[in-house]
Tab-separated table of C-alpha atoms in Angstrom:
chain	number	residue	atom	x	y	z
A	1	MET	CA	-36.228	-0.161	-51.442
A	2	THR	CA	-35.325	-2.680	-48.795
A	3	ALA	CA	-31.642	-2.452	-49.684
A	4	LEU	CA	-31.757	1.341	-49.573
A	5	ALA	CA	-33.485	1.262	-46.193
A	6	SER	CA	-30.910	-1.146	-44.773
A	7	GLU	CA	-28.079	1.027	-46.096
A	8	GLY	CA	-29.612	4.071	-44.476
A	9	ALA	CA	-29.992	2.282	-41.154
A	10	THR	CA	-26.400	1.076	-41.315
A	11	SER	CA	-25.089	4.545	-42.071
A	12	LYS	CA	-27.085	6.003	-39.207
A	13	ARG	CA	-25.724	3.385	-36.867
A	14	GLY	CA	-22.201	4.176	-38.093
A	15	VAL	CA	-22.696	7.883	-37.535
A	16	GLY	CA	-24.152	7.219	-34.091
A	17	PHE	CA	-21.260	4.941	-33.177
A	18	ASN	CA	-18.690	7.520	-34.300
A	19	ALA	CA	-20.454	10.224	-32.326
A	20	GLU	CA	-20.530	8.063	-29.183
A	21	ALA	CA	-16.864	7.120	-29.602
A	22	THR	CA	-15.905	10.777	-30.060
A	23	LEU	CA	-17.942	11.773	-27.003
A	24	GLY	CA	-16.286	8.999	-24.989
A	25	LEU	CA	-12.833	10.177	-26.020
A	26	LEU	CA	-13.702	13.756	-25.096
A	27	LEU	CA	-14.995	12.681	-21.690
A	28	VAL	CA	-11.908	10.639	-20.798
A	29	SER	CA	-9.403	13.090	-22.289
A	30	PRO	CA	-9.096	15.262	-19.120
A	31	ILE	CA	-8.098	12.289	-16.950
A	32	VAL	CA	-5.784	10.960	-19.678
A	33	ILE	CA	-4.069	14.340	-19.981
A	34	THR	CA	-3.814	14.631	-16.195
A	35	MET	CA	-2.343	11.133	-15.871
A	36	ALA	CA	0.125	11.835	-18.680
A	37	ALA	CA	1.263	15.087	-17.055
A	38	LEU	CA	1.419	13.894	-13.450
A	39	VAL	CA	2.291	10.189	-13.786
A	40	PHE	CA	3.524	8.995	-17.162
A	41	TYR	CA	5.793	11.922	-18.028
A	42	PRO	CA	7.505	12.081	-14.579
A	43	MET	CA	7.903	8.303	-14.601
A	44	GLY	CA	9.387	8.325	-18.093
A	45	ARG	CA	11.696	11.201	-17.198
A	46	THR	CA	12.840	9.343	-14.077
A	47	VAL	CA	13.644	6.223	-16.105
A	48	TRP	CA	15.541	8.334	-18.662
A	49	ASP	CA	17.545	10.207	-16.013
A	50	SER	CA	18.375	6.926	-14.258
A	51	LEU	CA	20.302	5.966	-17.405
A	52	HIS	CA	22.531	9.043	-17.014
A	53	ARG	CA	24.904	10.304	-14.359
A	54	VAL	CA	23.049	13.099	-12.577
A	55	ASN	CA	25.188	14.583	-9.808
A	56	PRO	CA	25.285	18.304	-8.954
A	57	MET	CA	28.889	17.868	-7.779
A	58	GLN	CA	29.985	16.690	-11.235
A	59	ALA	CA	29.576	18.608	-14.464
A	60	GLY	CA	27.349	17.241	-17.220
A	61	THR	CA	24.922	14.352	-17.360
A	62	PRO	CA	26.613	11.713	-19.533
A	63	PHE	CA	24.769	8.596	-20.615
A	64	VAL	CA	25.889	5.619	-18.487
A	65	GLY	CA	23.321	3.003	-19.520
A	66	LEU	CA	22.566	0.433	-16.851
A	67	GLU	CA	25.487	1.418	-14.625
A	68	ASN	CA	23.206	2.724	-11.863
A	69	TYR	CA	21.217	-0.505	-11.927
A	70	SER	CA	24.248	-2.812	-11.970
A	71	ARG	CA	25.670	-0.868	-9.050
A	72	MET	CA	22.803	-2.128	-6.895
A	73	LEU	CA	24.201	-5.650	-7.070
A	74	SER	CA	27.335	-4.626	-5.160
A	75	ASP	CA	25.660	-2.260	-2.691
A	76	SER	CA	25.817	-4.043	0.668
A	77	GLN	CA	23.605	-1.476	2.393
A	78	LEU	CA	20.951	-1.925	-0.276
A	79	ALA	CA	20.777	-5.662	0.410
A	80	THR	CA	19.986	-4.939	4.071
A	81	THR	CA	17.391	-2.308	3.225
A	82	TRP	CA	15.677	-4.675	0.774
A	83	SER	CA	15.561	-7.332	3.472
A	84	ASN	CA	14.017	-4.809	5.867
A	85	THR	CA	11.522	-3.634	3.252
A	86	LEU	CA	10.346	-7.137	2.372
A	87	THR	CA	9.954	-7.874	6.084
A	88	TYR	CA	7.841	-4.734	6.478
A	89	VAL	CA	5.735	-5.695	3.458
A	90	VAL	CA	5.024	-9.242	4.654
A	91	LEU	CA	4.222	-8.212	8.231
A	92	ALA	CA	2.145	-5.195	7.222
A	93	VAL	CA	0.113	-6.895	4.478
A	94	VAL	CA	-0.669	-9.937	6.631
A	95	ALA	CA	-1.590	-7.851	9.684
A	96	GLU	CA	-3.668	-5.306	7.754
A	97	THR	CA	-5.521	-8.012	5.840
A	98	VAL	CA	-6.276	-10.332	8.770
A	99	PHE	CA	-7.130	-7.705	11.376
A	100	GLY	CA	-8.728	-5.386	8.819
A	101	VAL	CA	-11.159	-8.079	7.614
A	102	LEU	CA	-12.006	-9.118	11.188
A	103	ALA	CA	-12.527	-5.485	12.236
A	104	ALA	CA	-14.753	-4.885	9.192
A	105	ALA	CA	-16.832	-7.953	10.085
A	106	LEU	CA	-17.264	-6.714	13.660
A	107	ILE	CA	-18.208	-3.194	12.577
A	108	ASN	CA	-20.670	-4.661	10.067
A	109	GLN	CA	-22.559	-6.206	12.998
A	110	ILE	CA	-23.040	-2.824	14.668
A	111	LYS	CA	-26.515	-1.446	14.005
A	112	VAL	CA	-26.541	1.707	16.160
A	113	GLY	CA	-23.773	4.312	16.134
A	114	ARG	CA	-21.792	2.717	13.309
A	115	GLN	CA	-20.905	6.130	11.873
A	116	TRP	CA	-19.195	7.132	15.113
A	117	VAL	CA	-17.216	3.907	15.216
A	118	LEU	CA	-16.114	4.453	11.607
A	119	ALA	CA	-15.088	8.025	12.399
A	120	ALA	CA	-12.883	6.777	15.238
A	121	VAL	CA	-11.440	3.989	13.082
A	122	ILE	CA	-10.571	6.307	10.184
A	123	LEU	CA	-8.855	8.887	12.410
A	124	PRO	CA	-5.350	7.274	12.328
A	125	TRP	CA	-5.502	7.105	8.520
A	126	ALA	CA	-6.642	10.726	8.290
A	127	LEU	CA	-3.707	11.984	10.363
A	128	PRO	CA	-0.365	12.616	8.609
A	129	GLY	CA	2.207	9.854	8.932
A	130	VAL	CA	4.628	12.092	10.801
A	131	VAL	CA	1.962	12.979	13.383
A	132	ASN	CA	1.138	9.314	13.963
A	133	SER	CA	4.825	8.504	14.278
A	134	VAL	CA	5.440	11.272	16.828
A	135	ILE	CA	2.493	10.027	18.911
A	136	TRP	CA	3.855	6.491	18.878
A	137	LEU	CA	7.340	7.784	19.635
A	138	TRP	CA	5.942	8.994	22.942
A	139	ILE	CA	4.175	5.637	23.474
A	140	TYR	CA	7.455	3.756	22.890
A	141	GLN	CA	9.553	5.992	25.172
A	142	PRO	CA	11.653	3.902	27.593
A	143	GLY	CA	10.980	6.012	30.691
A	144	ALA	CA	7.616	7.741	30.607
A	145	GLY	CA	6.229	5.820	27.645
A	146	LEU	CA	2.637	4.611	27.769
A	147	LEU	CA	3.424	1.085	26.523
A	148	ASN	CA	6.083	0.382	29.139
A	149	GLY	CA	3.836	1.858	31.807
A	150	ILE	CA	0.940	-0.466	30.914
A	151	LEU	CA	3.143	-3.553	30.698
A	152	SER	CA	4.853	-2.705	34.000
A	153	ALA	CA	1.459	-2.198	35.661
A	154	LEU	CA	0.543	-5.714	34.543
A	155	GLY	CA	3.590	-7.033	36.393
A	156	LEU	CA	5.748	-7.614	33.324
A	157	PRO	CA	9.467	-6.668	33.369
A	158	PHE	CA	9.252	-3.806	30.861
A	159	GLU	CA	10.245	-0.852	33.010
A	160	ASN	CA	12.589	1.426	30.997
A	161	HIS	CA	12.573	-1.121	28.166
A	162	VAL	CA	14.108	0.234	24.932
A	163	TRP	CA	12.022	-1.041	22.019
A	164	PHE	CA	14.533	0.036	19.374
A	165	ASN	CA	17.487	-1.639	21.057
A	166	ASP	CA	17.487	-4.638	18.716
A	167	ARG	CA	16.505	-5.176	15.097
A	168	THR	CA	13.567	-7.544	15.620
A	169	SER	CA	11.641	-5.456	18.139
A	170	ALA	CA	12.446	-2.271	16.223
A	171	ILE	CA	11.053	-3.627	12.951
A	172	VAL	CA	7.953	-4.917	14.730
A	173	ALA	CA	7.489	-1.545	16.452
A	174	VAL	CA	7.752	0.355	13.160
A	175	THR	CA	5.378	-2.106	11.475
A	176	ILE	CA	2.789	-1.659	14.230
A	177	VAL	CA	2.753	2.090	13.659
A	178	HIS	CA	2.405	1.612	9.901
A	179	VAL	CA	-0.418	-0.917	10.340
A	180	TRP	CA	-2.137	1.398	12.819
A	181	ARG	CA	-2.126	4.146	10.181
A	182	MET	CA	-3.038	2.137	7.064
A	183	MET	CA	-5.394	-0.582	8.361
A	184	PRO	CA	-8.425	1.774	8.411
A	185	LEU	CA	-8.238	1.881	4.603
A	186	THR	CA	-8.543	-1.915	4.495
A	187	ILE	CA	-11.457	-1.787	6.937
A	188	VAL	CA	-13.360	0.749	4.833
A	189	ILE	CA	-12.815	-1.145	1.563
A	190	VAL	CA	-13.833	-4.538	2.973
A	191	LEU	CA	-16.731	-3.096	4.996
A	192	ALA	CA	-18.202	-1.524	1.855
A	193	ALA	CA	-18.091	-4.920	0.141
A	194	MET	CA	-19.682	-6.657	3.136
A	195	GLN	CA	-22.575	-4.196	3.212
A	196	SER	CA	-23.349	-4.972	-0.440
A	197	ILE	CA	-23.922	-8.701	0.255
A	198	PRO	CA	-27.652	-9.543	-0.043
A	199	ALA	CA	-29.253	-10.334	3.304
A	200	HIS	CA	-31.171	-13.320	1.916
A	201	LEU	CA	-27.898	-15.250	1.527
A	202	TYR	CA	-27.343	-15.084	5.277
A	203	GLU	CA	-30.987	-16.002	5.882
A	204	ALA	CA	-30.636	-19.081	3.681
A	205	ALA	CA	-27.421	-20.086	5.453
A	206	ARG	CA	-29.096	-19.590	8.836
A	207	ILE	CA	-32.035	-21.787	7.799
A	208	ASP	CA	-29.570	-24.473	6.739
A	209	GLY	CA	-28.134	-24.399	10.258
A	210	ALA	CA	-24.879	-22.589	9.559
A	211	THR	CA	-23.121	-20.961	12.490
A	212	ARG	CA	-21.737	-17.410	12.416
A	213	ILE	CA	-18.232	-18.690	11.749
A	214	GLN	CA	-19.490	-20.874	8.888
A	215	MET	CA	-21.445	-17.977	7.377
A	216	PHE	CA	-18.362	-15.807	7.595
A	217	ALA	CA	-16.151	-18.449	5.963
A	218	LEU	CA	-18.603	-19.703	3.325
A	219	VAL	CA	-20.648	-16.603	2.495
A	220	THR	CA	-18.805	-13.446	3.492
A	221	LEU	CA	-15.201	-14.217	2.537
A	222	PRO	CA	-15.924	-15.578	-0.970
A	223	LEU	CA	-18.066	-12.541	-1.807
A	224	VAL	CA	-15.551	-9.944	-0.572
A	225	ARG	CA	-12.384	-11.485	-1.986
A	226	SER	CA	-12.248	-8.874	-4.763
A	227	ALA	CA	-12.335	-6.129	-2.126
A	228	ILE	CA	-9.686	-7.980	-0.119
A	229	ALA	CA	-7.465	-8.109	-3.221
A	230	VAL	CA	-7.859	-4.341	-3.674
A	231	ALA	CA	-7.065	-3.799	0.003
A	232	MET	CA	-4.002	-6.056	-0.235
A	233	THR	CA	-2.820	-4.139	-3.301
A	234	ASN	CA	-3.081	-0.860	-1.408
A	235	ALA	CA	-1.365	-2.407	1.612
A	236	THR	CA	1.493	-3.714	-0.531
A	237	VAL	CA	2.122	-0.417	-2.307
A	238	ASN	CA	1.930	1.528	0.961
A	239	ALA	CA	4.311	-0.893	2.706
A	240	PHE	CA	6.864	-0.545	-0.094
A	241	ASN	CA	6.531	3.236	0.312
A	242	LEU	CA	7.065	3.127	4.078
A	243	PHE	CA	9.122	6.155	5.068
A	244	ASP	CA	7.610	8.391	7.765
A	245	GLU	CA	7.378	5.742	10.472
A	246	ALA	CA	10.895	4.388	9.969
A	247	TRP	CA	12.451	7.851	9.709
A	248	VAL	CA	10.740	9.373	12.765
A	249	LEU	CA	11.010	6.319	15.023
A	250	ALA	CA	14.417	4.917	14.071
A	251	GLY	CA	16.120	7.584	11.955
A	252	ALA	CA	18.689	6.399	9.429
A	253	SER	CA	19.612	3.234	11.332
A	254	LEU	CA	20.580	0.514	8.886
A	255	GLU	CA	18.935	-2.093	11.121
A	256	THR	CA	15.458	-0.723	10.350
A	257	ARG	CA	16.089	1.275	7.177
A	258	PRO	CA	13.654	0.557	4.313
A	259	VAL	CA	14.506	1.147	0.662
A	260	LEU	CA	12.663	4.464	0.570
A	261	VAL	CA	14.891	5.874	3.321
A	262	GLN	CA	17.900	4.552	1.375
A	263	ILE	CA	16.648	6.423	-1.697
A	264	TYR	CA	16.337	9.596	0.359
A	265	LEU	CA	19.880	9.247	1.731
A	266	GLU	CA	21.422	8.447	-1.654
A	267	THR	CA	19.592	11.292	-3.390
A	268	PHE	CA	19.693	14.157	-0.918
A	269	GLN	CA	22.603	13.260	1.364
A	270	ASN	CA	25.043	11.661	-1.061
A	271	LEU	CA	23.697	13.755	-3.983
A	272	ARG	CA	23.628	10.745	-6.317
A	273	PHE	CA	20.362	11.677	-7.975
A	274	SER	CA	20.531	9.203	-10.835
A	275	TYR	CA	21.229	6.290	-8.485
A	276	GLY	CA	18.287	7.335	-6.332
A	277	MET	CA	16.118	7.482	-9.453
A	278	ALA	CA	17.201	3.978	-10.424
A	279	LEU	CA	16.277	2.726	-6.963
A	280	SER	CA	12.869	4.389	-7.182
A	281	VAL	CA	12.229	2.771	-10.573
A	282	VAL	CA	13.104	-0.668	-9.219
A	283	ILE	CA	10.947	-0.408	-6.095
A	284	THR	CA	8.037	0.881	-8.196
A	285	LEU	CA	8.295	-2.074	-10.576
A	286	VAL	CA	8.584	-4.591	-7.728
A	287	SER	CA	5.535	-3.210	-5.898
A	288	LEU	CA	3.504	-3.149	-9.129
A	289	LEU	CA	4.449	-6.717	-10.039
A	290	ILE	CA	3.492	-8.037	-6.606
A	291	SER	CA	0.213	-6.091	-6.713
A	292	LEU	CA	-0.472	-7.507	-10.169
A	293	VAL	CA	-0.364	-11.012	-8.696
A	294	TYR	CA	-3.323	-10.169	-6.413
A	295	VAL	CA	-5.341	-8.688	-9.265
A	296	LEU	CA	-4.710	-11.584	-11.668
A	297	ARG	CA	-5.564	-14.219	-9.063
A	298	VAL	CA	-8.857	-12.512	-8.250
A	299	TYR	CA	-9.633	-12.013	-11.954
A	300	ARG	CA	-9.035	-15.677	-12.733
A	301	SER	CA	-11.092	-16.951	-9.804
A	302	THR	CA	-13.939	-14.548	-10.675
A	303	ARG	CA	-13.869	-15.581	-14.346
A	304	PHE	CA	-13.937	-19.297	-13.515
A	305	ASP	CA	-16.786	-18.802	-11.032
A	306	SER	CA	-18.850	-16.951	-13.606
């Protein structure tokens, strides 16, 4: 009797497990199908087409293997655009992370009217990239630009200064616009993590005599590092995909051209679709690999702490 009862319980558990597994598969199937249709299939098709010669000016799409990828090694313009892109990524990720975390900490201290401050902070992120770029194009104008006007009013020699006259100031100017647009996302992510920190931890630190800076360094930062890693991942991917700001502010200038603008020119101006696809595959892989570093570092530190 005992054996029969145990067999019956085991079979019921097996049936229940199968039912739960089936229900789980049914629940996740819509998102899996959507991801397959909108992400995995287009990505796979792009990789496949990058191994062929796809050019509307030439008949057929013959298989060329890694020719489009090997061609990148001898593309002098591509070397410059990669240098520009990596510069954008480093400047943007550092600026968005540092200033985003500090801004989130300041907003977290606001007790009255925080929702209005958040609404104002999110506004640049909510606006399209082209709109932000056009606004900053007016700010950077040499003659009637707002930035030159403010600096000149402070007694600095910036009257009729052309910000896109040299590579360094142009890259910094484009990066500022990109950071202005994307930093609100970092602020929101980190602020949400800060608001989830238990208040008694700060009370204990205050009783122990910790200052605000010490509480921020020893309590806040360690507990929001996972959120910071997520924010840095978003910042990295967005910086690699920088297009609107560079195109509107500096056009196709090689001095400030990121890889995404190079992809646009190769694909739609030179009509070398397969080469543009190969470039898009490479920049996607590079951005994912760098983002993976953030995730793995946070995962390892979290696992060791637990």
